[in-house]
Amino acid sequence: MAPSADNEGFPTTVPTTTVVVVGAGPSGLMLASNLLRYGTRVILLDDRPDRTTTGKADGLQPKTIETLKQLRLADELIRNGAKVHDISFWDSTPTHPLRRTGRQLHYPDHLVGASDPYILLAHQGMLEDVLIDDIEARGGRVQRNSPFVSVNKPPSGELEVVYEDISTKSKKTIHTKYLVGCDGARSKVRTFIPDAQLEGEMTNASWGVLDGVIDTDFPDLWSKVAVRSHTAGSILWIPRERGMTRLYVELSSTDGEKVDRAKATPEYVIARAREAMSPFRLEWKSIVEWFGNYVVGQRVARNFSDPENQIFIAGDAGHCHSALAAQGANTSMHDSFNLAWKLNLVSRGLAHPSLLSSYGEERRKIANDLIAFDAEHVAAFEKGEAALARNFDENIRFISGVGAEYTPGLLTKSGKRSGGVKAGSLMLPAKVTRYIDANPVDVQLDVPMLGQFRVYLFVPDVNAGKGFLDGFCEGVSTALREIGEKAAESYAEGPRGLAESDEYVQPDRYTTMSQVVTYGLVTQSSKSTFELADLPEVLQRSRWTVYLDDVEGCTAKWMGQLEEQQAGVVVVRPDGYIGQTATWTLPEGAAAAQWVGEYFTFCT
Amino acid sequence: MAPSADNEGFPTTVPTTTVVVVGAGPSGLMLASNLLRYGTRVILLDDRPDRTTTGKADGLQPKTIETLKQLRLADELIRNGAKVHDISFWDSTPTHPLRRTGRQLHYPDHLVGASDPYILLAHQGMLEDVLIDDIEARGGRVQRNSPFVSVNKPPSGELEVVYEDISTKSKKTIHTKYLVGCDGARSKVRTFIPDAQLEGEMTNASWGVLDGVIDTDFPDLWSKVAVRSHTAGSILWIPRERGMTRLYVELSSTDGEKVDRAKATPEYVIARAREAMSPFRLEWKSIVEWFGNYVVGQRVARNFSDPENQIFIAGDAGHCHSALAAQGANTSMHDSFNLAWKLNLVSRGLAHPSLLSSYGEERRKIANDLIAFDAEHVAAFEKGEAALARNFDENIRFISGVGAEYTPGLLTKSGKRSGGVKAGSLMLPAKVTRYIDANPVDVQLDVPMLGQFRVYLFVPDVNAGKGFLDGFCEGVSTALREIGEKAAESYAEGPRGLAESDEYVQPDRYTTMSQVVTYGLVTQSSKSTFELADLPEVLQRSRWTVYLDDVEGCTAKWMGQLEEQQAGVVVVRPDGYIGQTATWTLPEGAAAAQWVGEYFTFCT
């Protein structure tokens, strides 16, 4: 539970917390929601007086949908959002009028393999409402009218964050261990991080954006559409919730002349769109929102944190790029998703502070991948269908988010194998049957996000693998005993922030063995061949994560082909990335346990 | 929008409405929610001061889950409820101790074919909350503290319903066209329907029911379990939400001695359960709720309405049976689901009043099927696994709800074919791709429930079938013009009760041609071979219900094999039952339209 800002329950007159988050957009809200869930105290400051009612970042990618499902927050957005499954390409040239030149699935299964293979369009305010509700359900809140002013680092080591309380027009101070700036492209927190300026290109590419209900005879109104006209630039159509459509209308190309800001009125943008879409009729029943002269640049901050790992930036504060590929809120929330569990473990004293360095290493890599892709994407958009289709095919896994991968490091260790899942990449979606209640579940969604790791054992035949399981479970109990005991104390003192809805999730089912690790078993043995009571105690106590691989071949998907004399072990990080994976022979249970124990050397 | 009970907006001093519903349990709430949705005025009276916090009817069957999905009300219940996918059988005899004798899927796909093949366990209060929220979102409310007293039928034809206002201890009157008693097994409304007494058997079978969190070494705690002990009767285990388990503990068998009510204490029920479950440990961490001495009978009211079709009963008021097969709330809500659209059409003057006779005909048939099954089920339960397994296999489609079928009548006309869907049965679940936005959808769920019929055309090749489609669309426009115009007037005057969430559903997309019928097309043609603009105007305007049969063979599932020279036509009632279905040859478009027109002769 977060302390309230009026300092209730704390002895000093200056409020104390663990993390101050500045900015209640998607990345700040995701961060606060995660931290509360994991049981880390947080104060979330926002300069605005109220919730967002406008916003450009409205497209949720397949990986983001998966993340929201893992957090049990996706239902309402999926029910109410528009789902874009396909993209069509249109162009006109001096010799032929506007015509469709191609149509394809946006996220083909063979290239992406996402369980929700679509872009979910939902107004930024809808997404933020879901996160705010979750924050409030866990005892937190957004502190409005509170712009961040400055941060001091006294020798004591504890940060002093100063913000303005607009309602009383006074400066106020908070003592905190960590500060995270989720305060957008013009981040003020960023200015307190040495050597963190944005680097990259600003171009003259500029777009007008219109959201509204369209009346047209253009046939592909409900697909994503990339239009390239020879007379009036390019247009991107994106269907939206509530019968609306978003149009991105190109006002100036990358190499074009800069657009005069005064010229970019809605009338001008509409006129340009009509010209590009001719001969189709293009009328608006209503225009709900518009942004003119949205200039495209691709830039990344040189550093995402200070050298002491006390001050961080996430989201647009760390990277900016075009809105065309609908990446913004997605990457931003995943910055937070990466940072939250690390802040939780380190602030609890369960991991060495150096763990926090991995945040910048990992997320700057993704940000650089993103702007590299984005620059190509904007260029391809201007070149037309063939270039854009090629750009899509090459980058589609990355665009979807399921292809965002980390390079080897402290948390992503290459293992003794290749094929199947690999360290630094995400869990692969796979359906399995939960042993205990015969429920078919998605293995990547089933375990709730509690800030803990997961260790999955793949044992094709439970009875043949009994020796491996016994050896592994005995070894791992020893190897992770100390961290387990320390975690038990920590969570007893500072429990996770439970929402009322967690009564239905029963999170306790997943931390029976340890607050830091959930153990799971995936086996091809049929249910009738073994009882839970036949398993070693670690797995008996982990009974909610014993799975039968009888639906679509989870074992093959995750491990490649496993021989009967082999077992697979996969360590999954709290954010769903594979930490390490290896194949063992059945006599090697104890060795596999030791190898798992070694992964956790960053735990103190 | 329902008038408020304080008569705001009406000229007389006595409130006037179209339907008075008595009782805010599952059937009353479903009825009021449906009526508001369809735009029929309703006053919902309930004698209790507050929402339900206890309740025995907690198991939602596959068809009920489908119905809630069709109403866009299922998400929260599915997220929070426990899902029972399998059932196991245990017994003990004098010669062997308690042991598992079998385990099987509860709703095997080859027997049931439901898209949600499980029982969803969610407290009755959770279900009622969902319905109450929907009612309130559509401008209605539950009028509490208002027990029904009597109904008079003055010569004027309008009913005078009298209820007690407990807060002022005064009698109040409402004028209404229709009265529906959803007031339970001891229905007071039923006493005002001539010749409506309950008929059937009362037995001595009696059960104690315990809800709580169980601590046990019994391995099948999270399956549905039927236990038959030779010393202490039978027990049924049902997993529940929030880590709870429900136990039905047999206190007396059908032929046994009647149980003394004073004897059926929780202690007695627990002791009996422990004896039956021996040698397994059986402790409760908490007991949340219990009911003793739940006596089983199977009875159905002789009539579900008065001869003038003004007063009706639905739910437990019309039928009672055991709770063992988890049928209660399911059948009750489907009574209401059957009645609501008929009351809406008749009260709007869009259908002949005789349509209302079909309610009792259809639902008494289901109630009789139910008690026939239930008597066998209770008996089988006492006989042990073999009998129970046989009883299950024979009745599993009926238990799931997807096998509840109506006999031929005014609304269910046998057609020119067999195979695939048939008149009187439900739509079959099938995945298709929506043409307009490439979204994969479930054909049986996609069209929102607006109280309208649907006419689906199955045309394997759209280009080859152009003549059929033209002929059909021209013919049906003429045949249903009059009713369409009348309906347009009626809904302009009394529009449907929209919730804010309907902005995301966009119900207007489905009534572009008529307020009484949504037209749909399912074709095996690929998307690249035709444009929506190639279709006749009726289907161009029905663009949100043009489907590509490219996922799992919807055409074959619904129509059997259709030759290229054939077309299928299916009329679906507002409650999802097939009204009529037939196969035509391609030259017969006009004849098919006439045949559809003839179906609607009950429209005035």
mmCIF file with all atom_site columns, C-alpha atoms in Angstrom, chain A residues 428-522:
data_model
loop_
_atom_site.group_PDB
_atom_site.id
_atom_site.type_symbol
_atom_site.label_atom_id
_atom_site.label_alt_id
_atom_site.label_comp_id
_atom_site.label_asym_id
_atom_site.label_entity_id
_atom_site.label_seq_id
_atom_site.pdbx_PDB_ins_code
_atom_site.Cartn_x
_atom_site.Cartn_y
_atom_site.Cartn_z
_atom_site.occupancy
_atom_site.B_iso_or_equiv
_atom_site.pdbx_formal_charge
_atom_site.auth_seq_id
_atom_site.auth_comp_id
_atom_site.auth_asym_id
_atom_site.auth_atom_id
_atom_site.pdbx_PDB_model_num
ATOM 1  C CA . LEU A 1 428 ? 5.891   -18.178 -26.632 1.00 0.00 ? 428 LEU A CA 1
ATOM 2  C CA . PRO A 1 429 ? 2.122   -18.440 -26.479 1.00 0.00 ? 429 PRO A CA 1
ATOM 3  C CA . ALA A 1 430 ? 0.999   -22.038 -26.011 1.00 0.00 ? 430 ALA A CA 1
ATOM 4  C CA . LYS A 1 431 ? -2.163  -23.660 -24.793 1.00 0.00 ? 431 LYS A CA 1
ATOM 5  C CA . VAL A 1 432 ? -1.922  -26.363 -22.145 1.00 0.00 ? 432 VAL A CA 1
ATOM 6  C CA . THR A 1 433 ? -4.293  -28.025 -19.697 1.00 0.00 ? 433 THR A CA 1
ATOM 7  C CA . ARG A 1 434 ? -3.936  -27.275 -16.027 1.00 0.00 ? 434 ARG A CA 1
ATOM 8  C CA . TYR A 1 435 ? -3.687  -30.617 -14.254 1.00 0.00 ? 435 TYR A CA 1
ATOM 9  C CA . ILE A 1 436 ? -5.530  -29.708 -11.099 1.00 0.00 ? 436 ILE A CA 1
ATOM 10 C CA . ASP A 1 437 ? -8.815  -28.483 -12.561 1.00 0.00 ? 437 ASP A CA 1
ATOM 11 C CA . ALA A 1 438 ? -8.618  -29.564 -16.213 1.00 0.00 ? 438 ALA A CA 1
ATOM 12 C CA . ASN A 1 439 ? -8.915  -25.940 -17.339 1.00 0.00 ? 439 ASN A CA 1
ATOM 13 C CA . PRO A 1 440 ? -7.355  -25.201 -20.724 1.00 0.00 ? 440 PRO A CA 1
ATOM 14 C CA . VAL A 1 441 ? -5.084  -22.196 -20.207 1.00 0.00 ? 441 VAL A CA 1
ATOM 15 C CA . ASP A 1 442 ? -2.470  -20.169 -22.059 1.00 0.00 ? 442 ASP A CA 1
ATOM 16 C CA . VAL A 1 443 ? 0.835   -20.999 -20.430 1.00 0.00 ? 443 VAL A CA 1
ATOM 17 C CA . GLN A 1 444 ? 2.135   -17.448 -20.985 1.00 0.00 ? 444 GLN A CA 1
ATOM 18 C CA . LEU A 1 445 ? -0.918  -15.899 -19.293 1.00 0.00 ? 445 LEU A CA 1
ATOM 19 C CA . ASP A 1 446 ? -1.804  -18.311 -16.541 1.00 0.00 ? 446 ASP A CA 1
ATOM 20 C CA . VAL A 1 447 ? 0.567   -17.243 -13.765 1.00 0.00 ? 447 VAL A CA 1
ATOM 21 C CA . PRO A 1 448 ? -0.369  -13.835 -12.394 1.00 0.00 ? 448 PRO A CA 1
ATOM 22 C CA . MET A 1 449 ? 2.248   -11.071 -12.439 1.00 0.00 ? 449 MET A CA 1
ATOM 23 C CA . LEU A 1 450 ? 3.443   -10.739 -8.871  1.00 0.00 ? 450 LEU A CA 1
ATOM 24 C CA . GLY A 1 451 ? 6.981   -9.537  -9.521  1.00 0.00 ? 451 GLY A CA 1
ATOM 25 C CA . GLN A 1 452 ? 8.301   -13.078 -9.166  1.00 0.00 ? 452 GLN A CA 1
ATOM 26 C CA . PHE A 1 453 ? 10.365  -15.277 -11.492 1.00 0.00 ? 453 PHE A CA 1
ATOM 27 C CA . ARG A 1 454 ? 9.137   -18.561 -12.872 1.00 0.00 ? 454 ARG A CA 1
ATOM 28 C CA . VAL A 1 455 ? 11.036  -21.784 -13.349 1.00 0.00 ? 455 VAL A CA 1
ATOM 29 C CA . TYR A 1 456 ? 9.340   -24.147 -15.790 1.00 0.00 ? 456 TYR A CA 1
ATOM 30 C CA . LEU A 1 457 ? 10.383  -27.779 -15.961 1.00 0.00 ? 457 LEU A CA 1
ATOM 31 C CA . PHE A 1 458 ? 9.629   -29.669 -19.159 1.00 0.00 ? 458 PHE A CA 1
ATOM 32 C CA . VAL A 1 459 ? 9.611   -33.376 -18.455 1.00 0.00 ? 459 VAL A CA 1
ATOM 33 C CA . PRO A 1 460 ? 8.075   -35.453 -21.256 1.00 0.00 ? 460 PRO A CA 1
ATOM 34 C CA . ASP A 1 461 ? 7.320   -38.452 -19.051 1.00 0.00 ? 461 ASP A CA 1
ATOM 35 C CA . VAL A 1 462 ? 6.754   -37.699 -15.379 1.00 0.00 ? 462 VAL A CA 1
ATOM 36 C CA . ASN A 1 463 ? 7.337   -41.253 -14.244 1.00 0.00 ? 463 ASN A CA 1
ATOM 37 C CA . ALA A 1 464 ? 10.539  -41.707 -16.246 1.00 0.00 ? 464 ALA A CA 1
ATOM 38 C CA . GLY A 1 465 ? 11.633  -38.255 -15.071 1.00 0.00 ? 465 GLY A CA 1
ATOM 39 C CA . LYS A 1 466 ? 11.012  -38.865 -11.380 1.00 0.00 ? 466 LYS A CA 1
ATOM 40 C CA . GLY A 1 467 ? 14.741  -38.962 -10.580 1.00 0.00 ? 467 GLY A CA 1
ATOM 41 C CA . PHE A 1 468 ? 15.326  -35.683 -12.394 1.00 0.00 ? 468 PHE A CA 1
ATOM 42 C CA . LEU A 1 469 ? 12.438  -34.002 -10.627 1.00 0.00 ? 469 LEU A CA 1
ATOM 43 C CA . ASP A 1 470 ? 13.531  -35.260 -7.216  1.00 0.00 ? 470 ASP A CA 1
ATOM 44 C CA . GLY A 1 471 ? 17.132  -34.172 -7.786  1.00 0.00 ? 471 GLY A CA 1
ATOM 45 C CA . PHE A 1 472 ? 16.129  -30.819 -9.190  1.00 0.00 ? 472 PHE A CA 1
ATOM 46 C CA . CYS A 1 473 ? 13.627  -30.005 -6.476  1.00 0.00 ? 473 CYS A CA 1
ATOM 47 C CA . GLU A 1 474 ? 15.971  -30.997 -3.685  1.00 0.00 ? 474 GLU A CA 1
ATOM 48 C CA . GLY A 1 475 ? 18.817  -29.002 -5.223  1.00 0.00 ? 475 GLY A CA 1
ATOM 49 C CA . VAL A 1 476 ? 16.814  -25.912 -5.950  1.00 0.00 ? 476 VAL A CA 1
ATOM 50 C CA . SER A 1 477 ? 15.300  -25.869 -2.481  1.00 0.00 ? 477 SER A CA 1
ATOM 51 C CA . THR A 1 478 ? 18.816  -25.629 -1.103  1.00 0.00 ? 478 THR A CA 1
ATOM 52 C CA . ALA A 1 479 ? 20.154  -23.232 -3.718  1.00 0.00 ? 479 ALA A CA 1
ATOM 53 C CA . LEU A 1 480 ? 17.336  -20.722 -3.302  1.00 0.00 ? 480 LEU A CA 1
ATOM 54 C CA . ARG A 1 481 ? 16.618  -21.250 0.378   1.00 0.00 ? 481 ARG A CA 1
ATOM 55 C CA . GLU A 1 482 ? 18.348  -18.116 1.570   1.00 0.00 ? 482 GLU A CA 1
ATOM 56 C CA . ILE A 1 483 ? 16.747  -15.754 -0.907  1.00 0.00 ? 483 ILE A CA 1
ATOM 57 C CA . GLY A 1 484 ? 13.407  -17.450 -0.254  1.00 0.00 ? 484 GLY A CA 1
ATOM 58 C CA . GLU A 1 485 ? 13.644  -16.838 3.470   1.00 0.00 ? 485 GLU A CA 1
ATOM 59 C CA . LYS A 1 486 ? 14.685  -13.249 2.988   1.00 0.00 ? 486 LYS A CA 1
ATOM 60 C CA . ALA A 1 487 ? 11.810  -12.700 0.578   1.00 0.00 ? 487 ALA A CA 1
ATOM 61 C CA . ALA A 1 488 ? 9.347   -14.288 2.976   1.00 0.00 ? 488 ALA A CA 1
ATOM 62 C CA . GLU A 1 489 ? 10.400  -11.761 5.618   1.00 0.00 ? 489 GLU A CA 1
ATOM 63 C CA . SER A 1 490 ? 10.255  -8.874  3.193   1.00 0.00 ? 490 SER A CA 1
ATOM 64 C CA . TYR A 1 491 ? 6.777   -9.670  1.902   1.00 0.00 ? 491 TYR A CA 1
ATOM 65 C CA . ALA A 1 492 ? 5.518   -10.354 5.413   1.00 0.00 ? 492 ALA A CA 1
ATOM 66 C CA . GLU A 1 493 ? 6.621   -6.847  6.334   1.00 0.00 ? 493 GLU A CA 1
ATOM 67 C CA . GLY A 1 494 ? 5.626   -5.164  3.066   1.00 0.00 ? 494 GLY A CA 1
ATOM 68 C CA . PRO A 1 495 ? 2.989   -7.311  1.404   1.00 0.00 ? 495 PRO A CA 1
ATOM 69 C CA . ARG A 1 496 ? 1.872   -7.007  -2.179  1.00 0.00 ? 496 ARG A CA 1
ATOM 70 C CA . GLY A 1 497 ? -0.875  -4.497  -2.860  1.00 0.00 ? 497 GLY A CA 1
ATOM 71 C CA . LEU A 1 498 ? -3.914  -6.663  -3.368  1.00 0.00 ? 498 LEU A CA 1
ATOM 72 C CA . ALA A 1 499 ? -7.058  -5.500  -5.102  1.00 0.00 ? 499 ALA A CA 1
ATOM 73 C CA . GLU A 1 500 ? -10.440 -6.897  -4.154  1.00 0.00 ? 500 GLU A CA 1
ATOM 74 C CA . SER A 1 501 ? -10.451 -8.662  -7.523  1.00 0.00 ? 501 SER A CA 1
ATOM 75 C CA . ASP A 1 502 ? -7.398  -10.680 -6.438  1.00 0.00 ? 502 ASP A CA 1
ATOM 76 C CA . GLU A 1 503 ? -9.763  -12.763 -4.353  1.00 0.00 ? 503 GLU A CA 1
ATOM 77 C CA . TYR A 1 504 ? -10.714 -14.323 -7.673  1.00 0.00 ? 504 TYR A CA 1
ATOM 78 C CA . VAL A 1 505 ? -7.099  -14.676 -8.808  1.00 0.00 ? 505 VAL A CA 1
ATOM 79 C CA . GLN A 1 506 ? -5.892  -16.286 -5.563  1.00 0.00 ? 506 GLN A CA 1
ATOM 80 C CA . PRO A 1 507 ? -2.287  -15.060 -5.969  1.00 0.00 ? 507 PRO A CA 1
ATOM 81 C CA . ASP A 1 508 ? -1.205  -17.111 -2.940  1.00 0.00 ? 508 ASP A CA 1
ATOM 82 C CA . ARG A 1 509 ? -1.511  -20.210 -5.094  1.00 0.00 ? 509 ARG A CA 1
ATOM 83 C CA . TYR A 1 510 ? 1.597   -19.104 -7.009  1.00 0.00 ? 510 TYR A CA 1
ATOM 84 C CA . THR A 1 511 ? 3.942   -18.284 -4.149  1.00 0.00 ? 511 THR A CA 1
ATOM 85 C CA . THR A 1 512 ? 3.578   -21.430 -2.075  1.00 0.00 ? 512 THR A CA 1
ATOM 86 C CA . MET A 1 513 ? 7.257   -22.303 -2.441  1.00 0.00 ? 513 MET A CA 1
ATOM 87 C CA . SER A 1 514 ? 8.830   -18.867 -2.544  1.00 0.00 ? 514 SER A CA 1
ATOM 88 C CA . GLN A 1 515 ? 7.903   -15.226 -2.939  1.00 0.00 ? 515 GLN A CA 1
ATOM 89 C CA . VAL A 1 516 ? 10.603  -14.927 -5.608  1.00 0.00 ? 516 VAL A CA 1
ATOM 90 C CA . VAL A 1 517 ? 9.926   -17.955 -7.789  1.00 0.00 ? 517 VAL A CA 1
ATOM 91 C CA . THR A 1 518 ? 6.873   -19.816 -9.037  1.00 0.00 ? 518 THR A CA 1
ATOM 92 C CA . TYR A 1 519 ? 7.724   -23.365 -10.113 1.00 0.00 ? 519 TYR A CA 1
ATOM 93 C CA . GLY A 1 520 ? 5.902   -24.991 -12.997 1.00 0.00 ? 520 GLY A CA 1
ATOM 94 C CA . LEU A 1 521 ? 5.881   -28.365 -14.702 1.00 0.00 ? 521 LEU A CA 1
ATOM 95 C CA . VAL A 1 522 ? 4.856   -29.108 -18.280 1.00 0.00 ? 522 VAL A CA 1
#
